mmCIF file of C-alpha atoms and ligand atoms in Angstrom:
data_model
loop_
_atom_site.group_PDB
_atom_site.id
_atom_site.type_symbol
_atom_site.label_atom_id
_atom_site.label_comp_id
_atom_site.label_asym_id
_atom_site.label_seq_id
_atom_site.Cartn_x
_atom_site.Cartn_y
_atom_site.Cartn_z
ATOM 1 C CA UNK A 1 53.899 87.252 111.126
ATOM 2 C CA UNK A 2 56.922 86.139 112.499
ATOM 3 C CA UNK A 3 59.219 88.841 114.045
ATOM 4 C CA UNK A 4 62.404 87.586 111.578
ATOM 5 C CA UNK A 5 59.453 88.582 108.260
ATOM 6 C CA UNK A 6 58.262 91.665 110.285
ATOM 7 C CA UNK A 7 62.387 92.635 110.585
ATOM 8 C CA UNK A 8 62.815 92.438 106.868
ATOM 9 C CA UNK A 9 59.608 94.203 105.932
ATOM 10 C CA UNK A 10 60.516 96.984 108.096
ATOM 11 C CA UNK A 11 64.212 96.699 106.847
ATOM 12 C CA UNK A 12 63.140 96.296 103.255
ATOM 13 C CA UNK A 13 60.712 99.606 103.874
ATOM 14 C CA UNK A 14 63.468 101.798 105.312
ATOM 15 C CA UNK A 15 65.664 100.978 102.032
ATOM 16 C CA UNK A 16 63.366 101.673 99.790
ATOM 17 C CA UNK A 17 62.409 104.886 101.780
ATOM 18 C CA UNK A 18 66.326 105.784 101.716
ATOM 19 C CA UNK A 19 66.961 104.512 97.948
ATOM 20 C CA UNK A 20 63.749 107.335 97.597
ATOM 21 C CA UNK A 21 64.866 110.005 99.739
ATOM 22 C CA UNK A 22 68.589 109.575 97.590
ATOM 23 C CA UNK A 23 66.057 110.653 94.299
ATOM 24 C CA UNK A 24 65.889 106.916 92.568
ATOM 25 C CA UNK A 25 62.594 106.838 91.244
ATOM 26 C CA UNK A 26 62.302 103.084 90.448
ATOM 27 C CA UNK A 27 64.226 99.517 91.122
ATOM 28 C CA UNK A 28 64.502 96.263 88.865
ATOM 29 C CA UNK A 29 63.693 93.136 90.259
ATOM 30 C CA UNK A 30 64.305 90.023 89.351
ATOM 31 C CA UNK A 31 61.678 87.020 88.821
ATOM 32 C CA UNK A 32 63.806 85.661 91.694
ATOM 33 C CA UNK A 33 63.552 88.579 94.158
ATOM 34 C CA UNK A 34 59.846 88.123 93.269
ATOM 35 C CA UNK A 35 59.911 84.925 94.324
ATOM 36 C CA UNK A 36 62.088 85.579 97.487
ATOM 37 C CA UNK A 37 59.565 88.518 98.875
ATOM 38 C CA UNK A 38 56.357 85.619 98.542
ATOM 39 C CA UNK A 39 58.268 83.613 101.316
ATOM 40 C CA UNK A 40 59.676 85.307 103.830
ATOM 41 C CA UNK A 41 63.403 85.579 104.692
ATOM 42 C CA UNK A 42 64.883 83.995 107.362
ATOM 43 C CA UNK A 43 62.293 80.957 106.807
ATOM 44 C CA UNK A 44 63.585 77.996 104.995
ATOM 45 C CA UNK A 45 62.516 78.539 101.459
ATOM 46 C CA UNK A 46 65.163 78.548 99.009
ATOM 47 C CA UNK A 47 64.143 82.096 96.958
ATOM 48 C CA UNK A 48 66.215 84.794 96.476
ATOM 49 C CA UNK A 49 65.397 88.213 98.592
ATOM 50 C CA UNK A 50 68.023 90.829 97.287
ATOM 51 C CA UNK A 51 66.125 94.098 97.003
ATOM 52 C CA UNK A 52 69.130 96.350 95.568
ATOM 53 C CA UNK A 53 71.311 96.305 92.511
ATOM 54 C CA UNK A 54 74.733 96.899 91.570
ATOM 55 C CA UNK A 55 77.425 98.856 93.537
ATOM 56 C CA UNK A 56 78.195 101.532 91.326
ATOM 57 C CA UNK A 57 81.141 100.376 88.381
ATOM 58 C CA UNK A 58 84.792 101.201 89.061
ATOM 59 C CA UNK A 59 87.309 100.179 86.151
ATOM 60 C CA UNK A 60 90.180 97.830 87.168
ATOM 61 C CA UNK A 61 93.013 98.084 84.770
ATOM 62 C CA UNK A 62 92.139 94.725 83.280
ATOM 63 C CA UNK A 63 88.917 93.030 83.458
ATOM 64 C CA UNK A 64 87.714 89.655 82.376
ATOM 65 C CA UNK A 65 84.234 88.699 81.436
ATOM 66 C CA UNK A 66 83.232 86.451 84.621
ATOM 67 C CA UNK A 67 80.828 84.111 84.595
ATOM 68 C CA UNK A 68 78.109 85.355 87.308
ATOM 69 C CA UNK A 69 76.959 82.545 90.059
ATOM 70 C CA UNK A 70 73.297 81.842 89.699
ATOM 71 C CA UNK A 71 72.561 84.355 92.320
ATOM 72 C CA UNK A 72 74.500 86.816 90.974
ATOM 73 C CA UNK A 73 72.956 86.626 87.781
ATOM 74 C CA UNK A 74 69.330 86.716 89.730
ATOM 75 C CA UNK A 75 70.492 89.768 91.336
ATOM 76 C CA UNK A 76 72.395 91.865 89.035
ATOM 77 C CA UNK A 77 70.447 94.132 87.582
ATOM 78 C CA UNK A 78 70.710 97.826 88.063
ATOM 79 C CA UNK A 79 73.482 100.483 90.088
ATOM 80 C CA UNK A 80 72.027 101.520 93.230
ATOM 81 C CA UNK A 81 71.673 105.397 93.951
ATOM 82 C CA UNK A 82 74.944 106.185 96.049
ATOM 83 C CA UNK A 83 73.618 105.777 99.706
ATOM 84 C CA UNK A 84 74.491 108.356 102.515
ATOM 85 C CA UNK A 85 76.542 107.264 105.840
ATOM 86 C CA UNK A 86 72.941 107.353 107.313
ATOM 87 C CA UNK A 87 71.512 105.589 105.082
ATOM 88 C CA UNK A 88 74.086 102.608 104.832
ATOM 89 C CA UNK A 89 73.871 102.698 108.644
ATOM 90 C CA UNK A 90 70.092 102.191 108.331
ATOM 91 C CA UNK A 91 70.166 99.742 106.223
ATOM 92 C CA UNK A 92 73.216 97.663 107.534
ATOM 93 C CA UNK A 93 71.228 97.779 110.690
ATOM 94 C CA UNK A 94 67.905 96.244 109.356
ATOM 95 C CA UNK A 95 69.881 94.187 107.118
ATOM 96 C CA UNK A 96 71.744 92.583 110.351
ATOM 97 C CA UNK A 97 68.678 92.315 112.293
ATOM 98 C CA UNK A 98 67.551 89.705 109.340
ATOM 99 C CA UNK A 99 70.794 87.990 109.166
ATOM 100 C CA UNK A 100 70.775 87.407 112.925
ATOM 101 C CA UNK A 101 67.441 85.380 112.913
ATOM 102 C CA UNK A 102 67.850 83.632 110.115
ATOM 103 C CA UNK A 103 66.418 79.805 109.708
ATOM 104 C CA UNK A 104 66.923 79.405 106.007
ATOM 105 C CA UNK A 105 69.239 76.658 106.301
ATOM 106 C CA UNK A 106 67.411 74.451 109.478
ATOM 107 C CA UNK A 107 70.643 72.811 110.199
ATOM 108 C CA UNK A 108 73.039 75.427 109.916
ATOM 109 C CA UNK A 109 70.619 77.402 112.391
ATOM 110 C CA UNK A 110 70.331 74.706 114.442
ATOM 111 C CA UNK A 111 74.001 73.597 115.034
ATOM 112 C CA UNK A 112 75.435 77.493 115.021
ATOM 113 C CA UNK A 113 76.388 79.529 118.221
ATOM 114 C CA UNK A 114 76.405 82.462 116.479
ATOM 115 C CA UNK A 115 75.489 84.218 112.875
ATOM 116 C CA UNK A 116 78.716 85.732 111.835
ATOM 117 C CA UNK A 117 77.470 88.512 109.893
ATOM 118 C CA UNK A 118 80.706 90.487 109.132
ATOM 119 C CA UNK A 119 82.664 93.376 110.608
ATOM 120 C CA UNK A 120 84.235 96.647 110.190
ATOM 121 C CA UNK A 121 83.798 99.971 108.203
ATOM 122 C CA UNK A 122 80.607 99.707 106.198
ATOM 123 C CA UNK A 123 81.616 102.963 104.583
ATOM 124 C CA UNK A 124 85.331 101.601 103.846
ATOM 125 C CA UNK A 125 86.668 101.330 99.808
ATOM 126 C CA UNK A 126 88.002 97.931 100.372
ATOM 127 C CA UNK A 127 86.599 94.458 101.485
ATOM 128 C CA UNK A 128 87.326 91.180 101.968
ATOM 129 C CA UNK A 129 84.878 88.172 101.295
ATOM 130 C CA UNK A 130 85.875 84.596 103.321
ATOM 131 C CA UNK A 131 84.744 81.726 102.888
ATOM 132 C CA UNK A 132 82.751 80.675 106.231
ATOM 133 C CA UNK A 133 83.279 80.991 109.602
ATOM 134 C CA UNK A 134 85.100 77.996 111.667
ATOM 135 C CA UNK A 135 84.642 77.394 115.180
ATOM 136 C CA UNK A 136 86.950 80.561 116.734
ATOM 137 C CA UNK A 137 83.968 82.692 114.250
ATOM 138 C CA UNK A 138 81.195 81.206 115.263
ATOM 139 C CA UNK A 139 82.261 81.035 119.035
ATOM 140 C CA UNK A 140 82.656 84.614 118.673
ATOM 141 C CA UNK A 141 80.538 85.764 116.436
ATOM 142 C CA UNK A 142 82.986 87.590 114.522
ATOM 143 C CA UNK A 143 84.634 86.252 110.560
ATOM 144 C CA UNK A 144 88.760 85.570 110.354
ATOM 145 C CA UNK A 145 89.339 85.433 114.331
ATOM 146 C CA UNK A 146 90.719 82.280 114.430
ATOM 147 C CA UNK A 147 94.330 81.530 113.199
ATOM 148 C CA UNK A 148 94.051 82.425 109.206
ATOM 149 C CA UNK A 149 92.293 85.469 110.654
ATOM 150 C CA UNK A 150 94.963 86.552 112.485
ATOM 151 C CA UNK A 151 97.273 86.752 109.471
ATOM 152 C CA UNK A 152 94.409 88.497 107.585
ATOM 153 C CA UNK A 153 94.346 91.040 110.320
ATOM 154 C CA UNK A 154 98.565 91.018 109.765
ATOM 155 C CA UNK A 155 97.924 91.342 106.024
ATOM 156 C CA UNK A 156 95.635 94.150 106.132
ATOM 157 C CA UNK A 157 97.313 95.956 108.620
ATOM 158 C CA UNK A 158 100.515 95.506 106.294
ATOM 159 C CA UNK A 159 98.194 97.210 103.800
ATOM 160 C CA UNK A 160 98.222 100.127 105.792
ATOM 161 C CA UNK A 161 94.466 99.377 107.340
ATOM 162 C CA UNK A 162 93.397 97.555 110.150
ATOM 163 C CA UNK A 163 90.118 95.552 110.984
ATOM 164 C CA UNK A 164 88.377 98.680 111.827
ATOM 165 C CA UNK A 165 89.222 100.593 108.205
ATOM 166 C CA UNK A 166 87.837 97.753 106.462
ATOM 167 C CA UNK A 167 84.835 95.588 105.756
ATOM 168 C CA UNK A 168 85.110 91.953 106.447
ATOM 169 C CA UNK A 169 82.358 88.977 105.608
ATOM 170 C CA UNK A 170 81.923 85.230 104.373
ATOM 171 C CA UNK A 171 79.833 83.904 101.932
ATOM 172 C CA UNK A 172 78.436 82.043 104.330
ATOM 173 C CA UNK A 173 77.345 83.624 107.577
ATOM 174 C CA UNK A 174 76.758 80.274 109.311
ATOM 175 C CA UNK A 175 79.473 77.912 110.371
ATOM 176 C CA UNK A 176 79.109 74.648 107.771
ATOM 177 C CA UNK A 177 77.775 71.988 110.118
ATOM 178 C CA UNK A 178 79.738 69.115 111.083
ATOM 179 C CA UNK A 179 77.425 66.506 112.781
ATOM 180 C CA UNK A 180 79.210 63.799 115.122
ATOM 181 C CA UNK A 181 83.120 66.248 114.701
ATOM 182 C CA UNK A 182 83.581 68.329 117.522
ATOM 183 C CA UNK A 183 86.906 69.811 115.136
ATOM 184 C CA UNK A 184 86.886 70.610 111.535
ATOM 185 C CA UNK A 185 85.613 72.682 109.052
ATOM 186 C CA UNK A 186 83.895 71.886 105.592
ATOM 187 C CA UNK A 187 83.442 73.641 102.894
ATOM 188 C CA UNK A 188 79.750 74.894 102.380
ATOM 189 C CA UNK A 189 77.586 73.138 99.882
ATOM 190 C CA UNK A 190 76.568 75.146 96.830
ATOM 191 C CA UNK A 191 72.867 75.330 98.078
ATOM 192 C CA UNK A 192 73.996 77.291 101.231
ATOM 193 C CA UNK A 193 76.070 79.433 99.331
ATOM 194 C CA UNK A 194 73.239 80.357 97.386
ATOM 195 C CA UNK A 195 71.055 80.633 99.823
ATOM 196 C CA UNK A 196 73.023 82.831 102.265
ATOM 197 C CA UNK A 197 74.327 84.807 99.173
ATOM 198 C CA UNK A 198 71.828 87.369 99.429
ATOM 199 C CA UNK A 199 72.832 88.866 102.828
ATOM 200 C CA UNK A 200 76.388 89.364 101.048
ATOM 201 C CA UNK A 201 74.768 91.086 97.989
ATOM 202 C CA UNK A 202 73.014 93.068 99.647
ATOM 203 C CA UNK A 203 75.781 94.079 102.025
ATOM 204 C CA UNK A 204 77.788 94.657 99.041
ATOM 205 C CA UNK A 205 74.832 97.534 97.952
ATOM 206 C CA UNK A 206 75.145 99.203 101.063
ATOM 207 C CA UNK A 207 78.896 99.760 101.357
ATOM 208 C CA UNK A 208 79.572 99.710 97.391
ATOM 209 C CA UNK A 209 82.930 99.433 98.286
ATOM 210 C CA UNK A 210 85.811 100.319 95.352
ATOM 211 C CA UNK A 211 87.535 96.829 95.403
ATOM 212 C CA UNK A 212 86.468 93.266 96.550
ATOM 213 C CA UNK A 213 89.399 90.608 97.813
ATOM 214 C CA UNK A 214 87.929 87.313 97.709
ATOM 215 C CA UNK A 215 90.019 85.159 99.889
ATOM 216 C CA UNK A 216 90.557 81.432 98.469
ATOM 217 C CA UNK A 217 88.810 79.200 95.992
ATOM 218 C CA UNK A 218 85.871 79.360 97.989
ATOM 219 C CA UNK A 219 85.010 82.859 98.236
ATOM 220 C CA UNK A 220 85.824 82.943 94.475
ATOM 221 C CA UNK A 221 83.272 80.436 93.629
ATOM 222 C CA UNK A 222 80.449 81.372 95.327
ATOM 223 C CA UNK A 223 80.647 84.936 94.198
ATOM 224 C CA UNK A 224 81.848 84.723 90.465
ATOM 225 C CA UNK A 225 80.640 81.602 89.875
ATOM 226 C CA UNK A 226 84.501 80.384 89.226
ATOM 227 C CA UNK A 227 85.932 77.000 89.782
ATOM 228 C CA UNK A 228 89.115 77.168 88.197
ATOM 229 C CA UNK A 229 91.469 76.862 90.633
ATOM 230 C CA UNK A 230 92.706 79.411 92.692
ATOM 231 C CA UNK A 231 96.332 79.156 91.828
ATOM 232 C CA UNK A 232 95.223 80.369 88.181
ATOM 233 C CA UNK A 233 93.028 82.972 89.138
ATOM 234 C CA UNK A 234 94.595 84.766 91.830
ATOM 235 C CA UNK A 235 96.426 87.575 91.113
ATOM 236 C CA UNK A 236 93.808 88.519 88.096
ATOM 237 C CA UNK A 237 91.125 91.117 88.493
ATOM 238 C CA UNK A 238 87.784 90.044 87.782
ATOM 239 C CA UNK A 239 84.492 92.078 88.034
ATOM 240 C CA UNK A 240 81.172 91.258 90.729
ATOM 241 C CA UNK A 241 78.419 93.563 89.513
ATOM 242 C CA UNK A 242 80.600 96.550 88.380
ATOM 243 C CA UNK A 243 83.253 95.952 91.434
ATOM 244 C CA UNK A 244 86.620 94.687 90.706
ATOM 245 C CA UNK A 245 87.419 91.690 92.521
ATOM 246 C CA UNK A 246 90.715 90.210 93.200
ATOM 247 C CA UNK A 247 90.808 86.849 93.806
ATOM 248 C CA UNK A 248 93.999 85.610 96.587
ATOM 249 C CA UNK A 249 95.140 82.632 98.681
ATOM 250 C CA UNK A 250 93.103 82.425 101.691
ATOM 251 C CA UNK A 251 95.100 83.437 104.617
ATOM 252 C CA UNK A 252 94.406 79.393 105.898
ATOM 253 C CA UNK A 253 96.802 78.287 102.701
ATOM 254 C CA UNK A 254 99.127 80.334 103.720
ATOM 255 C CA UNK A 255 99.473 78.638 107.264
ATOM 256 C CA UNK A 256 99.659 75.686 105.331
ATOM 257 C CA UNK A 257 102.232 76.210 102.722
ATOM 258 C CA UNK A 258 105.137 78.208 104.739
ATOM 259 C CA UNK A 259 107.045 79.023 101.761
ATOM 260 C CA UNK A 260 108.050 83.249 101.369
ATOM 261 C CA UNK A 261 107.257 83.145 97.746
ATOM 262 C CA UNK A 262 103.885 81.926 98.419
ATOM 263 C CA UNK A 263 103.438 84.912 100.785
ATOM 264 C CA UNK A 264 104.701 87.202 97.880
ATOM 265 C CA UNK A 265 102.071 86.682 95.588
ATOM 266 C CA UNK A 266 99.514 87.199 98.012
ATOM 267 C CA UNK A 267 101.144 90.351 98.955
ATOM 268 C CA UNK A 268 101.988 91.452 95.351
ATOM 269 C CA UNK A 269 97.866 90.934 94.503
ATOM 270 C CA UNK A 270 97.010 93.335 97.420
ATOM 271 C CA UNK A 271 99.815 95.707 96.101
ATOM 272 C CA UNK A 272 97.564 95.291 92.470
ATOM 273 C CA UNK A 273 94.278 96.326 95.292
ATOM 274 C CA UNK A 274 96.644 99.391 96.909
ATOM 275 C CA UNK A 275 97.160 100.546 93.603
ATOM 276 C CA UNK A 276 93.918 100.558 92.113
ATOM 277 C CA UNK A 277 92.500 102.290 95.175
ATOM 278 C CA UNK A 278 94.982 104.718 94.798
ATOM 279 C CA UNK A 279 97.180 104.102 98.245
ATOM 280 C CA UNK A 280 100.869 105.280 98.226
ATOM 281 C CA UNK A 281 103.071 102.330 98.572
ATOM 282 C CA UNK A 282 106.563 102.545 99.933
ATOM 283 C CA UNK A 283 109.460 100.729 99.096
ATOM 284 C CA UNK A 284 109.960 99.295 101.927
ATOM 285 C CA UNK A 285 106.428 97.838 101.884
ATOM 286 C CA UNK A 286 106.605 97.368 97.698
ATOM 287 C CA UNK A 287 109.478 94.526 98.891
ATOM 288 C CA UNK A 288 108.302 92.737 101.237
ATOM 289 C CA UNK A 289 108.606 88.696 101.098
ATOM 290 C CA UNK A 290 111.104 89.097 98.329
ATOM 291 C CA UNK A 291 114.390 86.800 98.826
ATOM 292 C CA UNK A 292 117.445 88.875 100.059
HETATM 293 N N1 URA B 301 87.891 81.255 107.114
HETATM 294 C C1 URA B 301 86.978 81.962 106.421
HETATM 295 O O1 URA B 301 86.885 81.829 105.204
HETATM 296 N N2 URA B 301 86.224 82.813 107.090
HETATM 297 C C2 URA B 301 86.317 83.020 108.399
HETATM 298 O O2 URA B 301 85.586 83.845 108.946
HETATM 299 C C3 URA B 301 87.275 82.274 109.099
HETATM 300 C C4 URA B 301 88.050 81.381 108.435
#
């Protein structure tokens, strides 16, 4: 047994054993968790290996019905029992251990420095889902510490948090490979995303945070299952397994397109997030980016 199958049995153990001591009596599963426990994570197999449900349902003030990724769908099936900071500490643990030795995309594995699993408060209300890490990431080991993650760390820091109140991860916790470029990024394929999507889903059901920010087209896509076009859907809240997502501009458009009113509706969607999570907002803060 290899040690990246023993991690996840012994991870996969512990959660149940936690899920147990928290009184749930019984999981669903999916045919495609099924599938994803008969070969073992981290190998390259293409199943599914999400062993929780739901984060537990918060109502945004308006909600559309999104149409679930093919993951998603696989996954979503019931609310997990509220987990203790123990617990999520556990199982974030176990759950890294996997992620850190993973194989299931051979070239990914074989071209990254690091697995950038994600970072930050696993016990925080609010996170943020990228897209994948670039080279700064994967150099580092650590999502949005490159340019466009500097003016996430700006943004939530404007927010009132900083990197250390909340959570921060990628769809993808490899950097997209770029064979014969030593610069540029490209945007992951929809077979990684749905392949590495089960290390975000199930780092979702341990921190069950209150509100999701999916940053760019991207993020939106591989977790609703999405595609159109970020400059309609930003701004609107949609819904991820009872959690209510708002989809932005990545921080990297932002670098791109200078213009202050572009920066305003970024910052008037995280004002929509404040809100909901019930932050005080001051006026000061409630105008920023608007013209003179
Ligand atoms: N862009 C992303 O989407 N994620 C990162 O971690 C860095 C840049």
């Amino acid at each position: 047994m290899s040690v990246g199958y023993q991690q996840l049995i012994e991870a996969t153990i512990q959660h149940l054993e936690d899920l147990k001591a928290q009184g749930a009596r019984f999981i669903n599963l999916s045919p495609e968790t099924l599938e994803g426990f008969a070969s073992p994570l981290g190998q390259p197999s293409g199943g599914t290996a999400d062993v929780s449900g739901r984060p537990q349902a918060v109502s945004p003030p308006t909600q559309s019905a999104p149409r679930s990724s093919p993951v998603a769908e696989a996954s979503a099936s019931s609310a997990p029992a509220p987990l203790n900071r123990e617990a999520k500490e556990t199982a974030m643990a176990g759950l890294r251990a996997r992620a850190m030795v993973c194989q299931k995309c051979p070239q990914l594995a074989a071209s990254r420095k690091n697995v950038v699993f994600g970072v930050g408060d696993i016990h925080s209300p609010l996170m943020f889902v990228g897209e994948a890490p670039g080279a700064d990431e994967d150099e580092r080991g650590e999502p949005f510490v490159g340019k466009a993650g500097q003016l996430l760390t700006k943004i939530v820091q404007t927010m009132g948090f900083t990197r250390d109140t909340v959570y921060i991860a990628n769809i993808l916790k490899c950097r997209p490979d770029t064979p014969g470029q030593a610069v540029g990024n490209r945007k992951p394929t929809a077979g990684e995303m749905k392949t590495c999507l089960p290390y975000l889903l199930a780092q979702l059901d341990i921190i069950q945070p209150k509100v999701i920010v999916a940053l760019g087209a991207t993020a939106v896509e591989g977790l609703l299952g999405e595609t159109g076009g970020i400059t309609r859907l930003r701004g609107h809240w949609r819904e991820f397994r009872g959690v209510p997502v708002m989809p932005t501009y990545h921080p990297a458009y932002l670098l791109r397109n200078e213009a202050l009113s572009e920066k305003r509706k970024v910052w008037e969607d995280m004002l929509q997030v404040l809100q909901l999570l019930g932050r005080p907002v001051g006026e000061k803060q409630r105008n920023y980016f608007l013209k003179a």
